Coordinates of C-alpha atoms (C1' of nucleotides) in Angstrom, one line a residue:
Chain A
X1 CA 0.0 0.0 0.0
X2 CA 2.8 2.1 0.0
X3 CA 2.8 5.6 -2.5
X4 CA 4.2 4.2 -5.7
X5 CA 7.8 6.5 -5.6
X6 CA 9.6 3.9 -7.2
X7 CA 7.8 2.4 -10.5
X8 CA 7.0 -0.6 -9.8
X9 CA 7.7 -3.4 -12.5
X10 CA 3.8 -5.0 -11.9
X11 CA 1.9 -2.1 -11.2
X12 CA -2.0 -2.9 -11.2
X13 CA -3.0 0.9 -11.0
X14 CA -1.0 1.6 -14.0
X15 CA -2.7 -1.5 -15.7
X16 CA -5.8 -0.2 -15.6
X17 CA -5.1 3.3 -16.4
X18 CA -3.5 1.8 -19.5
X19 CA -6.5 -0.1 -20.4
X20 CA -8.8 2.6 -19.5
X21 CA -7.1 5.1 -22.3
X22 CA -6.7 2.5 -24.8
X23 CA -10.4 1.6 -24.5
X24 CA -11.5 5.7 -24.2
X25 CA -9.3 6.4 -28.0
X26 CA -10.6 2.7 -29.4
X27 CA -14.4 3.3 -28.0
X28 CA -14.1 7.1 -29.7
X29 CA -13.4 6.1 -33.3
X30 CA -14.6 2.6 -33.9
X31 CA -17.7 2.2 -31.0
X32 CA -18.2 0.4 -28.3
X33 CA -19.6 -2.7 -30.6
X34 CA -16.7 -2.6 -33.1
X35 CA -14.0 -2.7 -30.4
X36 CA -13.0 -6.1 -29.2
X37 CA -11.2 -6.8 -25.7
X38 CA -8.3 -8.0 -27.6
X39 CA -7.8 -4.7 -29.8
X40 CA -7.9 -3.1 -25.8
X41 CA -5.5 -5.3 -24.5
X42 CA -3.4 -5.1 -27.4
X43 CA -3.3 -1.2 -27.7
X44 CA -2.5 -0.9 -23.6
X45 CA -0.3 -3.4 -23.6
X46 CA -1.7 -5.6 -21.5
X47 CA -3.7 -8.9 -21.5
X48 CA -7.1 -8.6 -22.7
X49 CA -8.5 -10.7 -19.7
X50 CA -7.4 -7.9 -17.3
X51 CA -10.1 -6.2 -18.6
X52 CA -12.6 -8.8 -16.6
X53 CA -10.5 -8.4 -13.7
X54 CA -10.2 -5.3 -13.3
X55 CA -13.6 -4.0 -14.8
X56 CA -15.9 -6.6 -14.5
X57 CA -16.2 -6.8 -18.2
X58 CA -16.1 -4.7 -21.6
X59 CA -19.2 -3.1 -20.6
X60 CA -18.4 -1.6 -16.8
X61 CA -15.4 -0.7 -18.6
X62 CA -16.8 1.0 -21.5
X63 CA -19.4 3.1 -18.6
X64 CA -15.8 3.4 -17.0
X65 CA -14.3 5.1 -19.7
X66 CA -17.4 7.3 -19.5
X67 CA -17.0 8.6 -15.9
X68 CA -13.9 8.6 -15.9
X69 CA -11.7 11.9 -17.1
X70 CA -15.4 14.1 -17.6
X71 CA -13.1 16.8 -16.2
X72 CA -13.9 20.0 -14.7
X73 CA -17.2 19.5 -16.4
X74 CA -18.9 22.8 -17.6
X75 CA -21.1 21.7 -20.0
X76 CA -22.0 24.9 -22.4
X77 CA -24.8 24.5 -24.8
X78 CA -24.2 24.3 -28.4
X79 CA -25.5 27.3 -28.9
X80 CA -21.9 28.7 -27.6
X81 CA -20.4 29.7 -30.7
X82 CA -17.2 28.5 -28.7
X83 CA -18.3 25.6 -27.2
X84 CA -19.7 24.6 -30.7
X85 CA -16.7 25.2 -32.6
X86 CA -14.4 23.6 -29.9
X87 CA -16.3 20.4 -29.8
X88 CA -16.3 20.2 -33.8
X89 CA -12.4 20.6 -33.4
X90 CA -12.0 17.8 -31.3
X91 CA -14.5 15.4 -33.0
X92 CA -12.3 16.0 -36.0
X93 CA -9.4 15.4 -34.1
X94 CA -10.6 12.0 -31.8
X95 CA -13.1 11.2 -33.5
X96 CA -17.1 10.9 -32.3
X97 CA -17.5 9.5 -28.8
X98 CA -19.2 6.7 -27.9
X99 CA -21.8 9.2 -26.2
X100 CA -22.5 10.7 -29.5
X101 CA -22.8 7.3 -31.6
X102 CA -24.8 5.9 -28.5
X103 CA -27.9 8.8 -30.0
X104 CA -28.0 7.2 -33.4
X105 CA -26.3 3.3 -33.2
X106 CA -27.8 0.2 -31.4
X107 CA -25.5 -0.8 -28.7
X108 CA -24.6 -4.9 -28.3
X109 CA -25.0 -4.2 -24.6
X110 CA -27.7 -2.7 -23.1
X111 CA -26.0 -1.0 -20.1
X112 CA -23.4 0.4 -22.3
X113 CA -26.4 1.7 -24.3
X114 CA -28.1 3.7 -21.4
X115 CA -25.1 4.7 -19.3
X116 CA -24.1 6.4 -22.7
X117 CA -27.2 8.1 -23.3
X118 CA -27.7 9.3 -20.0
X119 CA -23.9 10.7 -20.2
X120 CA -25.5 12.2 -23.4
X121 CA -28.6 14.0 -21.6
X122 CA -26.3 15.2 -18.5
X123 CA -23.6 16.5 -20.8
X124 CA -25.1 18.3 -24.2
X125 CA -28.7 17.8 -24.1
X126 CA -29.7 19.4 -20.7
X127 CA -27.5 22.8 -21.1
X128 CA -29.0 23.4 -23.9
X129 CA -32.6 22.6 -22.7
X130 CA -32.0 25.0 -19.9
X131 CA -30.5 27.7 -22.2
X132 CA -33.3 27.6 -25.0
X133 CA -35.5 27.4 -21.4
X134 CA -33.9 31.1 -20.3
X135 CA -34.2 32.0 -24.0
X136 CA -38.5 31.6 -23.8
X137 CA -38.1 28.6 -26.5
X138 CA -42.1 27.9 -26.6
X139 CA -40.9 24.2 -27.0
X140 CA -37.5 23.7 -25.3
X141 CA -37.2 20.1 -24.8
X142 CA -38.4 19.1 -28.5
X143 CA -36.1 21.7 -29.5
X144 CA -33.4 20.6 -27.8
X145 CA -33.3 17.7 -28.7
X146 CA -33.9 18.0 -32.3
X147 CA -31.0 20.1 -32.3
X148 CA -28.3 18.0 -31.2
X149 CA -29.9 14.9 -33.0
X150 CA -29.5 16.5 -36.2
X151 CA -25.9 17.9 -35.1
X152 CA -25.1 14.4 -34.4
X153 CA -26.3 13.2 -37.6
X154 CA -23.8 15.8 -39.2
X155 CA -20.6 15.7 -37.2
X156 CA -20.7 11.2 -37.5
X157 CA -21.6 11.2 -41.0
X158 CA -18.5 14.1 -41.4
X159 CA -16.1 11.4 -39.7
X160 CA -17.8 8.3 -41.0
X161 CA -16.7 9.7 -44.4
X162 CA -19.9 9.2 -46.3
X163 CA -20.6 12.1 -47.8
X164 CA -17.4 13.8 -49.7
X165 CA -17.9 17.1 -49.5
X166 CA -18.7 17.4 -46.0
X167 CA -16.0 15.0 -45.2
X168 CA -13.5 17.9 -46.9
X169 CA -14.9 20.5 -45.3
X170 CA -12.9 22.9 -42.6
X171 CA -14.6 23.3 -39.7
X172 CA -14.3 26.9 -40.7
X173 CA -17.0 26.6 -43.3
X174 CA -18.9 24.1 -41.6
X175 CA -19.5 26.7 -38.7
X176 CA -21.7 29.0 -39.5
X177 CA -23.7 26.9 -41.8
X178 CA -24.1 24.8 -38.1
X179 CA -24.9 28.0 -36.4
X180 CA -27.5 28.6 -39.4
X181 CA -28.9 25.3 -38.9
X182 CA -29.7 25.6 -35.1
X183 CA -30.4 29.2 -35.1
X184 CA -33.7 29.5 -33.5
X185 CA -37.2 30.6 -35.2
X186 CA -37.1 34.4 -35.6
X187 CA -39.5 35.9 -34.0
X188 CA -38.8 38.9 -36.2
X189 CA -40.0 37.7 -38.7
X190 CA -43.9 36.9 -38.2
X191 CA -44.0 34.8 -41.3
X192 CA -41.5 32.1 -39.6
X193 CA -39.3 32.2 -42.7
X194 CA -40.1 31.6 -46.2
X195 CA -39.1 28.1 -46.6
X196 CA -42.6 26.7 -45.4
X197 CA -44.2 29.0 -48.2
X198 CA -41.8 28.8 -50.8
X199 CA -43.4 25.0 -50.8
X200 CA -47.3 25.3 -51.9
X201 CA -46.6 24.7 -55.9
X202 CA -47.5 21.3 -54.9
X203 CA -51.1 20.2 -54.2
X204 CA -51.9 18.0 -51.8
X205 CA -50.6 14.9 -54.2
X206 CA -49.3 11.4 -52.8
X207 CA -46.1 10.1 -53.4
X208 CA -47.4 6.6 -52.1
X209 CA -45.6 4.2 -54.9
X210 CA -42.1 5.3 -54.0
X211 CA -40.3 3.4 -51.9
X212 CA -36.2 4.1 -50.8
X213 CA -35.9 2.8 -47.4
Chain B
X1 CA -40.2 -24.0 -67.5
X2 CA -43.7 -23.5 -67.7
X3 CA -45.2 -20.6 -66.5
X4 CA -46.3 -21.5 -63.0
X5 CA -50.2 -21.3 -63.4
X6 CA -50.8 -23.9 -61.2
X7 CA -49.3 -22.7 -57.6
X8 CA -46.4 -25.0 -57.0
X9 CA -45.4 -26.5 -53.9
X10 CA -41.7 -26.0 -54.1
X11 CA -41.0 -23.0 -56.3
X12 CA -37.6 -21.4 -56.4
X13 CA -38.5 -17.9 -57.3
X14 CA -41.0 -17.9 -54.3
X15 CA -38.8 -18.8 -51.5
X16 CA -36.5 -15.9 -53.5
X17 CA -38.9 -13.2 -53.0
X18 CA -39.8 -14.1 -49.4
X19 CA -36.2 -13.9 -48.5
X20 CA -36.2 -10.5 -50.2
X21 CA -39.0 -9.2 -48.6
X22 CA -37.7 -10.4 -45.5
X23 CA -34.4 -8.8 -45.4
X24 CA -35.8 -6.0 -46.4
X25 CA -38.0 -5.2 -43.1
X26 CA -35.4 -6.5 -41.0
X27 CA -32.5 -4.6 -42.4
X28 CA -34.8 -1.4 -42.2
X29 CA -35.2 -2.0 -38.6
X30 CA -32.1 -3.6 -37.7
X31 CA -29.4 -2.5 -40.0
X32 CA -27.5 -4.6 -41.9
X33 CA -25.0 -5.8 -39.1
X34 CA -27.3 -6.7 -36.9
X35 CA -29.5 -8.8 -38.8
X36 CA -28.3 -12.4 -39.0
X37 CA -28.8 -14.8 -42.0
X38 CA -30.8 -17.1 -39.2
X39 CA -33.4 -14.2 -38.6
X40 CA -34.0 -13.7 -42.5
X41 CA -34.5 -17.3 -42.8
X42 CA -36.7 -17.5 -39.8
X43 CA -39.0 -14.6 -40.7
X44 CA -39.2 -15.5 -44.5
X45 CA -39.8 -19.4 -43.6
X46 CA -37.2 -20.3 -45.9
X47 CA -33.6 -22.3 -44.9
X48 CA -30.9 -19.7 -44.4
X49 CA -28.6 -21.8 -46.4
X50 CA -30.8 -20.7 -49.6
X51 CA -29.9 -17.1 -49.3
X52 CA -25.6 -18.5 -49.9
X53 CA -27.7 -20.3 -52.8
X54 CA -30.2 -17.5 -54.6
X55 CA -27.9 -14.7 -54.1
X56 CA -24.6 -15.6 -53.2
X57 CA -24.7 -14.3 -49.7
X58 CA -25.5 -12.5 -46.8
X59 CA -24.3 -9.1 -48.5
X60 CA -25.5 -9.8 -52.0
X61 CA -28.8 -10.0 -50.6
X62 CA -28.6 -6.9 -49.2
X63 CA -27.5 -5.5 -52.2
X64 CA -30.6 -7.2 -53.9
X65 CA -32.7 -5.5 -51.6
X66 CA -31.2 -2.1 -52.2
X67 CA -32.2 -1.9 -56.3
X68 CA -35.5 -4.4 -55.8
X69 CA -38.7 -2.7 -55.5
X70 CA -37.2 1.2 -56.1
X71 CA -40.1 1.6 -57.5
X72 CA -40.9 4.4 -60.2
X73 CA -38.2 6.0 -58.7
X74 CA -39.2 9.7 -58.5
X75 CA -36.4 11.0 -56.4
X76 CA -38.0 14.2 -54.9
X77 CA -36.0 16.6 -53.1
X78 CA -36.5 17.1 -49.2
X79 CA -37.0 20.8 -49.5
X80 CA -40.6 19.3 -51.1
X81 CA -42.7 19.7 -48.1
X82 CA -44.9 16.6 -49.2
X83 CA -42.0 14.5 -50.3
X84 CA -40.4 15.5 -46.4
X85 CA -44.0 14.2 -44.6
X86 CA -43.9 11.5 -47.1
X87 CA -40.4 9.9 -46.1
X88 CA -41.1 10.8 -42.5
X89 CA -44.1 8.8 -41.8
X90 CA -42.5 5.8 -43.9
X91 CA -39.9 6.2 -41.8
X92 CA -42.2 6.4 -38.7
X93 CA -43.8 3.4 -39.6
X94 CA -41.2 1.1 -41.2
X95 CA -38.1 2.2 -39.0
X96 CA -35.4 3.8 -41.0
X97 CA -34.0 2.2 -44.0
X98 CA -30.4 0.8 -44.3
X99 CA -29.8 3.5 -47.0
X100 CA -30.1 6.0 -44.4
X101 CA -28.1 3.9 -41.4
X102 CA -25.3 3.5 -43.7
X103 CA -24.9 6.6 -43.9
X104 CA -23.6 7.1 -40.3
X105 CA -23.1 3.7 -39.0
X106 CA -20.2 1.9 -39.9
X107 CA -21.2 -1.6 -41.9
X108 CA -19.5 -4.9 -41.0
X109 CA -19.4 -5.6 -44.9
X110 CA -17.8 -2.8 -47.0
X111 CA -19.6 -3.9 -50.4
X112 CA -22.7 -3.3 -48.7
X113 CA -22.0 0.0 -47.1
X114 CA -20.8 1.4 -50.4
X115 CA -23.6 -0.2 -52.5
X116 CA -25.8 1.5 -49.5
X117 CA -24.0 4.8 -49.7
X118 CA -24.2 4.7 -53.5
X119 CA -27.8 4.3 -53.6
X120 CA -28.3 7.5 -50.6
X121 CA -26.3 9.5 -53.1
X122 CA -28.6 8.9 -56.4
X123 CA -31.8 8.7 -54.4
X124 CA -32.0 11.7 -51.9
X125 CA -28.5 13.7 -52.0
X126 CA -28.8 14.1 -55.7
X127 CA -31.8 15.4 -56.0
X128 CA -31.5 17.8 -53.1
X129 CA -28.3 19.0 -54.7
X130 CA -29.9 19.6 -58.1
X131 CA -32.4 21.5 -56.5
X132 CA -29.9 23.8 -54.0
X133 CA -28.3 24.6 -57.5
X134 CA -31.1 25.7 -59.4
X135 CA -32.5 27.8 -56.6
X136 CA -29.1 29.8 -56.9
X137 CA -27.4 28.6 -54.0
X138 CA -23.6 29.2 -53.1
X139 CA -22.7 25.9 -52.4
X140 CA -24.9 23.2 -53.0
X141 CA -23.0 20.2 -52.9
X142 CA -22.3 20.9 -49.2
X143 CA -25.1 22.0 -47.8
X144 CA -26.9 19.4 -49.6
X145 CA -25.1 17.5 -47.9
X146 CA -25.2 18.4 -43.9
X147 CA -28.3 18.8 -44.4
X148 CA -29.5 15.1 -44.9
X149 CA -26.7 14.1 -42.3
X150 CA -29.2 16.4 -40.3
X151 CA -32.1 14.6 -41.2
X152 CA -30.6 11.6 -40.6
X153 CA -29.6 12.1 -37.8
X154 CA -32.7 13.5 -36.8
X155 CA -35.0 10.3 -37.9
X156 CA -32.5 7.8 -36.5
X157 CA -32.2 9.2 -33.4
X158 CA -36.3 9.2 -33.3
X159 CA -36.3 6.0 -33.9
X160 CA -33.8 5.0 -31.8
X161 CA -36.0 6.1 -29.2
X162 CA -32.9 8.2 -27.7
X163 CA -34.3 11.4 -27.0
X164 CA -38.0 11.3 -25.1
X165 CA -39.6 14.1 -27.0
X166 CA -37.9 13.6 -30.1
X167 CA -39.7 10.0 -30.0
X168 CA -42.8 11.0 -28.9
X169 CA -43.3 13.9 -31.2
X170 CA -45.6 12.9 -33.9
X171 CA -44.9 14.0 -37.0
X172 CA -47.1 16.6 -37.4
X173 CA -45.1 18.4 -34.6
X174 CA -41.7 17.5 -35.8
X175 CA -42.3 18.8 -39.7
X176 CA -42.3 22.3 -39.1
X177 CA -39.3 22.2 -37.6
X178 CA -37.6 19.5 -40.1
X179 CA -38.7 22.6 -42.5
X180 CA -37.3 25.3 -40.0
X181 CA -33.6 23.0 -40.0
X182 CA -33.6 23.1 -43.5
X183 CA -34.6 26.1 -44.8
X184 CA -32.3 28.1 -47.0
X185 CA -30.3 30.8 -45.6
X186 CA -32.7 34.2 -46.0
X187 CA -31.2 36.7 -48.2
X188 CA -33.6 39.0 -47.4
X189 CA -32.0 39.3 -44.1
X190 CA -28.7 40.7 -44.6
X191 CA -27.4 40.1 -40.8
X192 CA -28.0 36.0 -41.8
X193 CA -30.3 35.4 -39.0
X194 CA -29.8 36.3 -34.7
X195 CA -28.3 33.4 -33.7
X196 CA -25.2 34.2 -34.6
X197 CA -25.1 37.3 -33.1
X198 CA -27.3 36.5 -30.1
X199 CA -24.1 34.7 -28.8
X200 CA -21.3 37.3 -28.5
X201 CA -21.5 37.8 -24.5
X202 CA -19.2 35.4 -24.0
X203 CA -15.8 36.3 -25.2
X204 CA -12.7 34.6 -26.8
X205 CA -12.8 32.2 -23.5
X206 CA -11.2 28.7 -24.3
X207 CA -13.2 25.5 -22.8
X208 CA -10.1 23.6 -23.3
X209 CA -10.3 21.0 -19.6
X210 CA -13.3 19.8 -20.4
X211 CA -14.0 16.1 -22.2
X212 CA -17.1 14.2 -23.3
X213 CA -15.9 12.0 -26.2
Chain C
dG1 C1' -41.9 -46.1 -64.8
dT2 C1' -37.4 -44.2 -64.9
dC3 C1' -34.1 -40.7 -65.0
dT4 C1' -32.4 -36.1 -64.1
dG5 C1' -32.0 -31.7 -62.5
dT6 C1' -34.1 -28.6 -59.1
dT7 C1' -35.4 -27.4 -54.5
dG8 C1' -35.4 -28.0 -49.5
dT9 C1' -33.0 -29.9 -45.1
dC10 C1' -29.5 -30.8 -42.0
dA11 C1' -25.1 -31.2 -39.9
dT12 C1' -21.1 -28.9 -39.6
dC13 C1' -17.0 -26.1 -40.5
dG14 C1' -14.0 -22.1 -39.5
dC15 C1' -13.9 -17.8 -37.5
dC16 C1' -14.5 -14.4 -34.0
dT17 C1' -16.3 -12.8 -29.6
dG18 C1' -16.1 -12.2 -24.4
dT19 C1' -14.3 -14.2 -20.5
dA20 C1' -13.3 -18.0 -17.1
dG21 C1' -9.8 -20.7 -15.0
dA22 C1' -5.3 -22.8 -14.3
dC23 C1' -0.7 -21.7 -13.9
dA24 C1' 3.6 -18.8 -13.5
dT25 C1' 6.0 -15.0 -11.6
dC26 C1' 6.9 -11.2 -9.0
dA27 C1' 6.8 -8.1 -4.6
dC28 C1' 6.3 -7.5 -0.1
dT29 C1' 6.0 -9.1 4.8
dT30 C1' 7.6 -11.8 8.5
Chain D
dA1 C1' 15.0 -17.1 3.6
dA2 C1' 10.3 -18.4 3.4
dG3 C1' 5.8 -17.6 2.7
dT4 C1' 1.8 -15.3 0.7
dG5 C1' -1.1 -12.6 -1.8
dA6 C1' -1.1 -9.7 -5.8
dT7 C1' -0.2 -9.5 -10.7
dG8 C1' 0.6 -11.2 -15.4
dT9 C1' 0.3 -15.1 -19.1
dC10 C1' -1.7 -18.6 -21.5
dT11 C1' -5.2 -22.0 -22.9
dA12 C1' -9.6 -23.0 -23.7
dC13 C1' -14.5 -22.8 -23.4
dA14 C1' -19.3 -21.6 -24.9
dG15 C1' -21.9 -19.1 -28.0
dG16 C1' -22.9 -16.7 -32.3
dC17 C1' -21.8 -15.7 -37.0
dG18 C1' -21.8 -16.7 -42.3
dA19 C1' -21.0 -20.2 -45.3
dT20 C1' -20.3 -25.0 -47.3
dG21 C1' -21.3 -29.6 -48.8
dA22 C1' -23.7 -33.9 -48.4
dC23 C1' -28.0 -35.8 -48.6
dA24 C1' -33.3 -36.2 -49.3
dA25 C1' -37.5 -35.2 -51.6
dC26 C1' -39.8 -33.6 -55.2
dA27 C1' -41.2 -32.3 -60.3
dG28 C1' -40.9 -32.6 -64.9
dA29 C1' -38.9 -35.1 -69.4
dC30 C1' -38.5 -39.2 -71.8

DNA sequence: GTCTGTTGTCATCGCCTGTAGACATCACTT
DNA sequence: AAGTGATGTCTACAGGCGATGACAACAGAC
């Protein structure tokens, strides 16, 4: 029990905080589903079945990985131009987290599943519920959440590399069109905006026989 | 070789079509990963082993499903207001199609994720983009672009059941706002819109400490 | 009626996953 | 120096996956 001055040559501590980083990068950029013990193990350095030992499993260590390093934890709504563009920065830097792919992917494991998305409600969701609250958003929670699905949508598709020119794009230009896309309904305007009338060329006509899934 | 007047108890291209309409549902529920060959085969009432036989395998079969039944095809842009309520109620009904998963979820098979991601491009992105360009827009190809990694992000995430509102909103809620999202930037409004500007209280402040992958 | 190719059934293979358990090795206490 | 618990290593299991190949049952041709 004594404070480790001298390294010690089989140091359990150090273990796990080897496995726990190696599963944080791995769970970042691949997801919790498409990381396997052994790619952990391998990237720390250490044997995969530590993981069980000293976790309990993949999953406590994936909901690990989530508690552990949250930081100093001020969570600033997207609607912080800085937080906004700092976040983009680091997604294009680490990748998405597990938190954000937890919105959109199905999960093997169920408590992986919900200990992300509750990280996900705590972290990003609730600020920004509260802010569009302050703000007199007539619908905050819908709102809110609608929001940072659709930014989710955008910055995972950006680093799943589907769509090319959004792929390419700096997260210069991708920033104000991002700031356009959650900017909230103007009140100034009574009309709400002319995209909703620009539409009525169109009759009420069906589109029933096409079918893309 | 006749032609089958006479309903025939063991008939190849039967057993072909109920394994296509199988995968079909469950890969626009489950996504291509996590739908085994055993569920197809269960659900279709058909051997698993015939899908290796009819279309080569688990992938090809997906592909199948991608170009079978596209229909008359009328690729409608999602700035069409009746093509948006259209897809969305599909979508509410059928869960989201593989098309649209692929395009943020990362596909065990890479034939099928590009064969997916090929098929997203020609059927919605294409369109979209086409009609950005002809309403005079600066850059089409990329906003086209975020803005169905929006939408996607915004029906998976519904149906992922993620978000409590988002999943509870009926459509009829949710399409205004879907419409608000995407609408075009106002150049009637030189300024671009408040949200921008609405932010500036907070100066040049880093929120470097803080980390939620 | 017999023959032949098609269609359906079954067992099983090879691979990968998470993880449990046996064993070896080290560090620290006495 | 000996003992003892902590730590690391290795093998292997049970389950799920897609796919293969051998075999059985049927339908149509002759």
């Amino acid at each position: 029990m004594s404070k480790a001055a001298t390294p010690r040559r089989r140091d359990a501590a150090a273990s796990r905080e080897r496995l726990l980083n190696a599963a944080r990068e791995l769970f970042a950029d691949r997801g919790y589903d498409r990381t396997t013990a052994r790619d952990i193990g391998e990237r720390a350095g250490v044997d995969p079945t530590m993981i069980a030992r000293y976790f309990g499993g993949k999953a406590q260590l994936f909901i690990a990985t989530l508690h552990a390093q949250d930081g100093p934890n001020p969570p600033a709504d997207l609607l912080d131009p800085e937080r906004l563009a700092s976040l983009l920065d680091r997604i294009g830097r680490h990748g998405p987290g597990p938190v954000f792919q937890a919105a959109v992917r199905p999960y093997g494991d169920p408590d992986a599943q919900d200990a992300a998305r509750t990280e996900l409600q705590r972290r990003v969701v609730a600020p920004l519920r509260r802010r569009l609250k302050d703000d007199g958003d007539a619908q905050p929670e819908l709102r809110a959440e609608l929001f940072i699905a659709a930014f989710i949508g955008v910055v995972l598709a950006r680093s799943a590399g589907t769509f090319e020119h959004l792929a390419a794009a700096s997260t210069g230009e991708l920033l104000p069109l991002l700031r356009q896309l959650l900017a909230p309904p103007d009140p100034a305007v009574p009309g709400a905006g002319r995209a909703v009338a620009a539409s009525d060329e169109h009759g009420q006509q069906h589109h029933e026989p096409e079918a893309d899934q």
